mmCIF file of C-alpha atoms in Angstrom:
data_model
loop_
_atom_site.group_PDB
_atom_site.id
_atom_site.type_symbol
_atom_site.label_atom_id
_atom_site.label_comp_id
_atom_site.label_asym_id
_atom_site.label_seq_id
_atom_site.Cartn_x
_atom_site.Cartn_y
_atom_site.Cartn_z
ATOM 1 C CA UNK A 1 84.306 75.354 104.868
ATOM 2 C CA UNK A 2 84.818 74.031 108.467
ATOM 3 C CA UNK A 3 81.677 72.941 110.223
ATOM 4 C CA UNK A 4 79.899 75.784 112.363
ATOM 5 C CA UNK A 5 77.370 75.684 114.750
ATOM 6 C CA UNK A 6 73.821 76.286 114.044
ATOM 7 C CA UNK A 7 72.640 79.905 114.992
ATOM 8 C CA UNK A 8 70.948 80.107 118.066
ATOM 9 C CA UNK A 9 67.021 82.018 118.143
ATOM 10 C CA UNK A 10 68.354 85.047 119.721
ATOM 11 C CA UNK A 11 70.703 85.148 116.669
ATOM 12 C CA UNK A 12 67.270 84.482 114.214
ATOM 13 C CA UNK A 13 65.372 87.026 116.157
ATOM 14 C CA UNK A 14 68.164 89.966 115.646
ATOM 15 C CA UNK A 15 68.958 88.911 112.488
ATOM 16 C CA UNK A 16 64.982 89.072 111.336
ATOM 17 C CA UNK A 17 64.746 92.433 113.159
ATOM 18 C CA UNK A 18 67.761 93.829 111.357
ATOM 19 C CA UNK A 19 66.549 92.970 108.053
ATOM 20 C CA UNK A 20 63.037 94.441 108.317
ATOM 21 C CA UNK A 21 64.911 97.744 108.971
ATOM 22 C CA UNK A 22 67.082 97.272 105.614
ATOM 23 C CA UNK A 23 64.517 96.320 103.443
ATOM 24 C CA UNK A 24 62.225 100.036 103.701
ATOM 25 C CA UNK A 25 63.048 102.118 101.215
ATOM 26 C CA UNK A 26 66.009 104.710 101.346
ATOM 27 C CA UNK A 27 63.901 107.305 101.578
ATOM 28 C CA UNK A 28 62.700 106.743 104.896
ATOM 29 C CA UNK A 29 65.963 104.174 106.304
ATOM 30 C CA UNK A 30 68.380 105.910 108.574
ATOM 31 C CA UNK A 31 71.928 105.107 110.866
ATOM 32 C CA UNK A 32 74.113 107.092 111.644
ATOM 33 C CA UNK A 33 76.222 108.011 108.927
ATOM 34 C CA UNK A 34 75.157 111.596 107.172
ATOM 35 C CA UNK A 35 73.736 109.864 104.339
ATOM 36 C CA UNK A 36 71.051 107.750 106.547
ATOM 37 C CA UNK A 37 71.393 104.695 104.148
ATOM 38 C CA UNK A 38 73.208 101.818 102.684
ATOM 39 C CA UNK A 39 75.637 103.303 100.014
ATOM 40 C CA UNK A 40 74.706 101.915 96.476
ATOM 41 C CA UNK A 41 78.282 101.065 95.874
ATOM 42 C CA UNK A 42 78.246 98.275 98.135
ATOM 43 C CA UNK A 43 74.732 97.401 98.506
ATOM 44 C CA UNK A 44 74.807 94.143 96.418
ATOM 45 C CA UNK A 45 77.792 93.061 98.812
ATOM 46 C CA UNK A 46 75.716 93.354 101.760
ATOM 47 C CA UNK A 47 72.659 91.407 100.350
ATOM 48 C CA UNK A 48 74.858 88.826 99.553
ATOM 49 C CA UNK A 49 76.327 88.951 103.299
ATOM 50 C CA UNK A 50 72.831 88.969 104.067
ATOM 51 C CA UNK A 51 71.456 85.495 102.575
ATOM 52 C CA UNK A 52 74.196 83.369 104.182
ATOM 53 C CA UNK A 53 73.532 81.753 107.562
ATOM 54 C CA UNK A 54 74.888 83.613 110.721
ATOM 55 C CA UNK A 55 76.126 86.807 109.002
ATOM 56 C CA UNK A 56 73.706 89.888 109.445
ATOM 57 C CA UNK A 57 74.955 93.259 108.278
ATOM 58 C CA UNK A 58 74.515 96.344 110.833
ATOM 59 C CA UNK A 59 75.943 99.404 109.653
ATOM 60 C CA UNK A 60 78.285 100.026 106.663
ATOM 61 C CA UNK A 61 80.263 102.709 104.285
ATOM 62 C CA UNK A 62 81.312 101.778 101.013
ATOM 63 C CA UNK A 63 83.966 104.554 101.772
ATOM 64 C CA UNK A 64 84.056 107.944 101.423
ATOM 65 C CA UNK A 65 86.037 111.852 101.253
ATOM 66 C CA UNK A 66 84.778 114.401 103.415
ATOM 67 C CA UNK A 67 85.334 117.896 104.398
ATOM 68 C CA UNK A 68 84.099 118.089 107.804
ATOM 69 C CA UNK A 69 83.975 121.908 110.027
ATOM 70 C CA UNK A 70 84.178 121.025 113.716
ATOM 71 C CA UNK A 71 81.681 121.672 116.236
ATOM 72 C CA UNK A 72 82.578 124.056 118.876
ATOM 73 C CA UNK A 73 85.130 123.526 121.469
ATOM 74 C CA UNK A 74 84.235 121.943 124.985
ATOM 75 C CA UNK A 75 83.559 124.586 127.734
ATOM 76 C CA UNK A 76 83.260 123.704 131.294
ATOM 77 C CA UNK A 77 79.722 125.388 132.543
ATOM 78 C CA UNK A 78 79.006 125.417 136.520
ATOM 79 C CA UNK A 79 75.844 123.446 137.445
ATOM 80 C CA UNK A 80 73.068 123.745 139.687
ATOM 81 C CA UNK A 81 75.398 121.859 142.487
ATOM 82 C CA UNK A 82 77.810 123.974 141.519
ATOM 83 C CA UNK A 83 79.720 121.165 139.589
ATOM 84 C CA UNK A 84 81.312 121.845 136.420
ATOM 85 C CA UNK A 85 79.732 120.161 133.569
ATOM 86 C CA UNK A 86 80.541 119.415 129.696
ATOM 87 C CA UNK A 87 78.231 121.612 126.994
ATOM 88 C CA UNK A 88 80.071 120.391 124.018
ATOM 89 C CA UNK A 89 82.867 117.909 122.632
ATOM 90 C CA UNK A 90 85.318 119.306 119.791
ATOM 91 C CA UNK A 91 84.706 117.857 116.764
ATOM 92 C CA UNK A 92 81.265 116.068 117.983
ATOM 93 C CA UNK A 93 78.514 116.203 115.847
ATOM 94 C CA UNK A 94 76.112 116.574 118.528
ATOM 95 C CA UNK A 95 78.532 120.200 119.199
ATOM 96 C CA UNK A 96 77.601 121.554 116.189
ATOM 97 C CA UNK A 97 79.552 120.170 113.688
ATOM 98 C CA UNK A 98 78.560 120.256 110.034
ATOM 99 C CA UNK A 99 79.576 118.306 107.219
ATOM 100 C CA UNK A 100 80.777 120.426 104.814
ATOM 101 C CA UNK A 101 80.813 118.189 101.769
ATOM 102 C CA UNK A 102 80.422 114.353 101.576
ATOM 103 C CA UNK A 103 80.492 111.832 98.375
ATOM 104 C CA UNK A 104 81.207 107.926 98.124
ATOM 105 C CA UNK A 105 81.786 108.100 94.346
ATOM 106 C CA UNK A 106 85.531 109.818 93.200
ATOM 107 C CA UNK A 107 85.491 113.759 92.305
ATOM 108 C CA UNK A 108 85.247 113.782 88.474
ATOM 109 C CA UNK A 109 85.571 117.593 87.744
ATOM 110 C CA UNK A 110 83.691 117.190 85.562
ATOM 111 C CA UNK A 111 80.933 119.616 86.221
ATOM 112 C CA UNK A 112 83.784 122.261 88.373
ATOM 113 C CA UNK A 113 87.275 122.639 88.706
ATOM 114 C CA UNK A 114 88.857 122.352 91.988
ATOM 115 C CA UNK A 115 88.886 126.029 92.626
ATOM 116 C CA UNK A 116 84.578 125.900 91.926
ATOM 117 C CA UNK A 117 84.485 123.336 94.412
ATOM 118 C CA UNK A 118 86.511 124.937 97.346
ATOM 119 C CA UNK A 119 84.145 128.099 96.949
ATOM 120 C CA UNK A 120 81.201 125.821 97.244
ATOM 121 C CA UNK A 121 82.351 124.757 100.541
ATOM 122 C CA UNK A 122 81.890 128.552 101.836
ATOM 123 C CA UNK A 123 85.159 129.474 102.145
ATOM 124 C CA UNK A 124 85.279 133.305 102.014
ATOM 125 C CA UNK A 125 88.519 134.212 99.605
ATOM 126 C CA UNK A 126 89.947 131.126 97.678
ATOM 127 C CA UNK A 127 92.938 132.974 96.221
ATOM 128 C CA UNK A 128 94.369 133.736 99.824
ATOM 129 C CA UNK A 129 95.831 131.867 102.793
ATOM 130 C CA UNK A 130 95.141 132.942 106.501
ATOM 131 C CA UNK A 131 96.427 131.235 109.116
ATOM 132 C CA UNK A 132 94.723 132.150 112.056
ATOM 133 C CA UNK A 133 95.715 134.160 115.364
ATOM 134 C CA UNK A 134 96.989 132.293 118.351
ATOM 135 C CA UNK A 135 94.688 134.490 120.617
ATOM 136 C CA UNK A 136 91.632 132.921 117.882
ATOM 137 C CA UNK A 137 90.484 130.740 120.612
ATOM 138 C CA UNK A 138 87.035 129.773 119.480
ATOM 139 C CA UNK A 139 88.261 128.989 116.039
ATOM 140 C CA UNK A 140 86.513 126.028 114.722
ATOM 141 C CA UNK A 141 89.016 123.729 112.332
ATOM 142 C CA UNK A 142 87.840 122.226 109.150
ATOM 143 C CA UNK A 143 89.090 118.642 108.050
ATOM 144 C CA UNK A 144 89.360 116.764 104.676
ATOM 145 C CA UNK A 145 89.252 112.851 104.818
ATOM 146 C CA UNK A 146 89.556 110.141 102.854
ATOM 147 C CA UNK A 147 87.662 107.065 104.593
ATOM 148 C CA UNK A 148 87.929 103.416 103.545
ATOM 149 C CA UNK A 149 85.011 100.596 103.536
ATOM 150 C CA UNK A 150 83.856 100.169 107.028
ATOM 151 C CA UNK A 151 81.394 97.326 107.538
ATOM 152 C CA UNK A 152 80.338 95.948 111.039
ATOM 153 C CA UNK A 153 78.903 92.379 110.740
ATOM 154 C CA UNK A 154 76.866 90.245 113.257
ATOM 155 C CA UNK A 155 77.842 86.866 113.348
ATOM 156 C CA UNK A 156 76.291 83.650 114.982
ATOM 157 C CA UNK A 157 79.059 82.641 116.818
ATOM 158 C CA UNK A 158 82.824 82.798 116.814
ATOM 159 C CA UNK A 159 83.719 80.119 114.518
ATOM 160 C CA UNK A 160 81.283 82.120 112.161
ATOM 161 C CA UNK A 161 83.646 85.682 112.960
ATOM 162 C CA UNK A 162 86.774 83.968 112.418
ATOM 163 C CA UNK A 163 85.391 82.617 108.648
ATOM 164 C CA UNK A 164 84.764 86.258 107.904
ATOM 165 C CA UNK A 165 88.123 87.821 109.876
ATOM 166 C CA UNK A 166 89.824 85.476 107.539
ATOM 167 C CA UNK A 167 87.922 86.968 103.920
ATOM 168 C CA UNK A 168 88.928 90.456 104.855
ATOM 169 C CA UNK A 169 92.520 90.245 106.174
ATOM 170 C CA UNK A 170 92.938 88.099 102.691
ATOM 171 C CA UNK A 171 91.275 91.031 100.687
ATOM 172 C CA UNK A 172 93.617 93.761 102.294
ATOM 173 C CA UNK A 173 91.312 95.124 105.390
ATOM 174 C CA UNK A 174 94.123 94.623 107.857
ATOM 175 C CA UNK A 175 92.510 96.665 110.722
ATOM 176 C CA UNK A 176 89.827 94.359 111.106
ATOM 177 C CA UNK A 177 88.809 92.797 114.531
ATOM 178 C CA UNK A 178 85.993 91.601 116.363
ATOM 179 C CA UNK A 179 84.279 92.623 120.239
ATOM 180 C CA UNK A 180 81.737 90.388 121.964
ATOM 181 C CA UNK A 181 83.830 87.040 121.600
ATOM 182 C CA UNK A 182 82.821 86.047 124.655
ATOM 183 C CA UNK A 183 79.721 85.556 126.390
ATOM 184 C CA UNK A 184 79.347 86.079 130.265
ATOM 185 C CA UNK A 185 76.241 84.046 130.270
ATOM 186 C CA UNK A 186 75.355 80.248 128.556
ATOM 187 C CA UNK A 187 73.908 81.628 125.642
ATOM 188 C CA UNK A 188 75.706 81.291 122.502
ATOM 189 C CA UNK A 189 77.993 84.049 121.689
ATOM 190 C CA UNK A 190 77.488 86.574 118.843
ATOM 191 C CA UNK A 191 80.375 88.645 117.981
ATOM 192 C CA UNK A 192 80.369 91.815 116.166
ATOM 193 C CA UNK A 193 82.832 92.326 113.442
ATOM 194 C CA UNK A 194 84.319 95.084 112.157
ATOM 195 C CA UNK A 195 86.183 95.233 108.447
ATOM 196 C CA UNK A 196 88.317 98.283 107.834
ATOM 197 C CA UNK A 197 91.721 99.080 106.378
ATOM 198 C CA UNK A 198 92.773 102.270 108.504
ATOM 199 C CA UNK A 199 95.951 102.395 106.096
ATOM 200 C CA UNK A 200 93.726 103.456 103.388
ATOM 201 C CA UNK A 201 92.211 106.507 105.253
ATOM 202 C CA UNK A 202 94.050 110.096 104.613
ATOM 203 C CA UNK A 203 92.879 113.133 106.537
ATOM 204 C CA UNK A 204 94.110 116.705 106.685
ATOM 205 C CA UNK A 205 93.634 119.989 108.145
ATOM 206 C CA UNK A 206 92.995 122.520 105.719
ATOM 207 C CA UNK A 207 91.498 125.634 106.607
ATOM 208 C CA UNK A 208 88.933 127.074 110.011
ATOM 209 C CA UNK A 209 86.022 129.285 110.543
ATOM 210 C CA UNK A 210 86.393 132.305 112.677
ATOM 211 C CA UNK A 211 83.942 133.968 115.362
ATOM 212 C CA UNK A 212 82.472 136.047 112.265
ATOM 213 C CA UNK A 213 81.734 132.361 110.304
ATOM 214 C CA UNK A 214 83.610 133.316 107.776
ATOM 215 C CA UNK A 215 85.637 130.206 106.565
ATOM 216 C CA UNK A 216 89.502 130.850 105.874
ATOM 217 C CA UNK A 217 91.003 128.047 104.527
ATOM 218 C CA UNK A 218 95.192 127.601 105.492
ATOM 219 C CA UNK A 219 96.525 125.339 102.111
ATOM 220 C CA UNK A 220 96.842 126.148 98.294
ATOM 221 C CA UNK A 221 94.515 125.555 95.973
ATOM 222 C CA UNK A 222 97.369 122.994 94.620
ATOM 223 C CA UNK A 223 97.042 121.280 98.028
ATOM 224 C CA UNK A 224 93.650 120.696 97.996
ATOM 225 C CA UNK A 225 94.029 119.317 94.321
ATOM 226 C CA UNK A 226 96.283 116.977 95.550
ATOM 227 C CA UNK A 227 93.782 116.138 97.935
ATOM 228 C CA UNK A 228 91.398 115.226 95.827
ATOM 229 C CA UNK A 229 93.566 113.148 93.359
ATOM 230 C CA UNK A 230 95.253 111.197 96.075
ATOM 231 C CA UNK A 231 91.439 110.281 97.457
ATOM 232 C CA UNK A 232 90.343 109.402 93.944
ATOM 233 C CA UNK A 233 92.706 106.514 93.542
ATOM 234 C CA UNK A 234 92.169 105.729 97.114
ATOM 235 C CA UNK A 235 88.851 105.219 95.814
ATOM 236 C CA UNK A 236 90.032 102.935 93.256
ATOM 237 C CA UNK A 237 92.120 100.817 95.597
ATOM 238 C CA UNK A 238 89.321 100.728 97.619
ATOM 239 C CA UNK A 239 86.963 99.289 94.782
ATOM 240 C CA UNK A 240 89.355 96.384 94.510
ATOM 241 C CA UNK A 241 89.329 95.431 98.025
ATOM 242 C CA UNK A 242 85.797 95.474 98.229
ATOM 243 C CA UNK A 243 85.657 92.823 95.445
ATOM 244 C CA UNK A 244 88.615 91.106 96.523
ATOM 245 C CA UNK A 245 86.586 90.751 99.630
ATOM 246 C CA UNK A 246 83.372 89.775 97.626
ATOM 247 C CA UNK A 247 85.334 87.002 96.087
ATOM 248 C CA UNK A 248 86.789 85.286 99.305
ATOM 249 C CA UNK A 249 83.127 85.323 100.944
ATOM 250 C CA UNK A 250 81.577 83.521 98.343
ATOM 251 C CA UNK A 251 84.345 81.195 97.580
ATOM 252 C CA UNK A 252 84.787 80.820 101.251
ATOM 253 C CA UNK A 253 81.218 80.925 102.715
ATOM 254 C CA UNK A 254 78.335 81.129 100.122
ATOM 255 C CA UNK A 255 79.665 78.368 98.063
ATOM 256 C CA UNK A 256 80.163 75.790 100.556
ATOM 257 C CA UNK A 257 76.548 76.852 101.714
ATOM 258 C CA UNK A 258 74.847 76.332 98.636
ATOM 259 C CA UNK A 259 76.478 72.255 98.383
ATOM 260 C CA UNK A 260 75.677 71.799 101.663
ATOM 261 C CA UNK A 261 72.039 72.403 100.448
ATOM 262 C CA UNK A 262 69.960 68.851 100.498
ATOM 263 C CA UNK A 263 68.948 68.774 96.491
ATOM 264 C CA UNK A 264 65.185 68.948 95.809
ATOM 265 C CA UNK A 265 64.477 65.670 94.057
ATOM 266 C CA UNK A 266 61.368 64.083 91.515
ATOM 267 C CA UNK A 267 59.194 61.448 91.767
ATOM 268 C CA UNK A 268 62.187 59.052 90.500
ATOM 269 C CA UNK A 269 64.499 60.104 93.046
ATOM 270 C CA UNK A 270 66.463 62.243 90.611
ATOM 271 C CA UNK A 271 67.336 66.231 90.848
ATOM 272 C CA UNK A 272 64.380 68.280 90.482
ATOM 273 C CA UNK A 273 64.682 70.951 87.548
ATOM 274 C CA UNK A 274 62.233 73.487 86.313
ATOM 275 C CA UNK A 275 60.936 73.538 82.785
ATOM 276 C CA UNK A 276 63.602 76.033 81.793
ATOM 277 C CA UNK A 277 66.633 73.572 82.861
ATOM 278 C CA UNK A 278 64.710 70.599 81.539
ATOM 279 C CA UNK A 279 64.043 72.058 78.322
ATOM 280 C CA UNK A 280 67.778 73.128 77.712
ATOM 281 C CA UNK A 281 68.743 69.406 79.279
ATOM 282 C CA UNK A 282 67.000 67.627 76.020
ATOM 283 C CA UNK A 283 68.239 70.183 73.607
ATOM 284 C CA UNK A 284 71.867 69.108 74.965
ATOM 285 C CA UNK A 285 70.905 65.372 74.716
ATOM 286 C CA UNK A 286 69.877 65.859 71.162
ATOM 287 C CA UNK A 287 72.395 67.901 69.791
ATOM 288 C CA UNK A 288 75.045 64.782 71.119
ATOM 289 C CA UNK A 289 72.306 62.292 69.718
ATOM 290 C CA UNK A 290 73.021 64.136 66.254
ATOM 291 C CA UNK A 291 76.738 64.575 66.373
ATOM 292 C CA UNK A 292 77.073 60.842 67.562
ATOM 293 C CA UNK A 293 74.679 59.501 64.173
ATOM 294 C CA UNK A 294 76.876 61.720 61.859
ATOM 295 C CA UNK A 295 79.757 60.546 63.389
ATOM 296 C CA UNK A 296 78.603 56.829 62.374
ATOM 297 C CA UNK A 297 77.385 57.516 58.663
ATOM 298 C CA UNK A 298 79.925 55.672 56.042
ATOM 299 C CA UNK A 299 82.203 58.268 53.839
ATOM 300 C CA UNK A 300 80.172 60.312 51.483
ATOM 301 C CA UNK A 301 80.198 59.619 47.520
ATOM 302 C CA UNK A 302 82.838 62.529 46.666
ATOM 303 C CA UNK A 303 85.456 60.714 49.165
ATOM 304 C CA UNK A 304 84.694 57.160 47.069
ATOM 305 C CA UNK A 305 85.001 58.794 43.865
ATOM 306 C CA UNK A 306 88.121 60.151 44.537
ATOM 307 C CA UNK A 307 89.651 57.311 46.542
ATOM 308 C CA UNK A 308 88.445 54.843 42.787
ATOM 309 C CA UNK A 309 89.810 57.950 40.428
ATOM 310 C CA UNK A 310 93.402 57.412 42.559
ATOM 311 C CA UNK A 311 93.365 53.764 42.088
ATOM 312 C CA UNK A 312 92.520 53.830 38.306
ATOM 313 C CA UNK A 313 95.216 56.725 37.195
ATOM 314 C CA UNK A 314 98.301 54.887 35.405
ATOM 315 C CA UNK A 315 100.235 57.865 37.211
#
């Protein structure tokens, strides 16, 4: 691993900050995403980006599919001045919007068929298609996605985001980049990284809700089964990358760590072990200690009594 500078305290004092916040419970840790934690999926991958040195995790998704119903449209309202100002933002959460359905795990069908699960998104009449008036101006449109592992990463310093740029373009998450790479004061810099493959994402429009509420969805069933198989094996692909990613960041960066170590050492300047490794160290010594004694016993008495009945036979 090439050498990298030591982080700085401000680095420490984020880092320590950040990981009070991920070690409450789930129950009462929240970001921004609509589940409010970290997914289970990829939780082990972020404690391991968590131990190393100048890598802190900030906000992740160990991918997901989504149907998503817009908020409402923006309107221009006149202010006090008399100056128009915004109310809403299409497709903002803080306008309304409402996620419909959300799951980081593949649709099994298990429990539904596809037809079950487009009623349980509200959608008034699953046998028929309405595409909605052009004069339907307040309509608000309804989205299915598909979206990849996103995982932003705080790093100690540039050399330390270029280590990690290099583990995910490697692993497949070609979108990846980093912001803050430079610093307009002396302090070290910290950039953020962000790992993502954008090729992996899949959205679609697939139905709307009208001024009544009533949700009218503008696909086939078919299509939306086609939706949801295409996302499952997105979700396998996905899966792959993830530990394809795992792999590279502890080959490339928890690895060299852990020999870079100092070793903890006894009394007679050898490696300290515990009583479990030193107990299994003398079992190993005496099981060669056996097989080397064995090894130097003369032939046993069936070998010489065959080797004299050989010499002693006239044929």
């Amino acid at each position: 691993m090439q050498s990298l500078p030591k982080p700085s305290s401000l680095f420490k004092e984020k880092k320590s900050k950040i990981l009070q916040q991920l070690a409450v419970p789930d129950t009462e840790y929240s970001d921004l995403s609509p589940k409010g934690s970290v997914d289970e999926g990829i939780r082990y991958l972020i404690d391991e980006i968590n131990t190393a040195e100048g890598f802190v995790t900030t906000s992740s998704c160990a991918g997901r599919a989504s149907v998503f119903l817009e908020g409402r449209k923006t309107r221009a309202a006149e202010g006090e001045n008399g100056e128009h100002e915004q109310v809403a933002r299409v497709g903002g959460k803080g306008a309304g919007g409402t996620w419909l359905y959300v799951s980081h795990d593949a649709w099994s069908g298990e429990d539904a068929t596809h037809l079950d699960w487009m009623k349980s998104l509200g959608f008034s009449d699953v046998d028929e298609i309405e595409l909605p008036e052009e004069s339907l101006g307040e309509r608000r449109l309804i989205h299915f996605k598909f979206e990849p592992m996103i995982l932003h990463v705080l790093t100690a310093s540039l050399g330390h985001a270029q280590l990690l740029l290099r583990c995910a373009l490697q692993a497949g998450f070609r979108e990846s980049g980093a912001i803050n790479i430079t610093s307009p004061s002396s302090e070290q810099t910290t950039p953020m990284v962000a790992i993502r493959s954008m090729g992996l994402s899949l959205e679609s429009l697939v139905g709307y809700q009208d001024l009544d509420g009533q949700r009218r969805r503008i696909v086939s069933a078919g299509y939306f089964q086609m939706l949801l198989q295409i996302s499952n094996e997105r979700f396998v692909e996905n899966t792959k990358r993830i530990e394809r990613f795992r792999s590279a960041f502890k080959d490339t960066v928890l690895e060299p760590q852990a020999s870079s170590v100092p070793k903890k050492l006894n009394p007679e300047g050898k490696e300290w072990e515990d009583a479990a490794a030193r107990r299994e160290r003398l079992r190993a010594e005496g099981l060669r200690r056996k097989a080397a004694l064995q090894a130097e016993k003369p032939s046993s008495p069936v070998q010489d009594i065959d080797v004299q009945l050989q010499i002693d036979s006239p044929f």
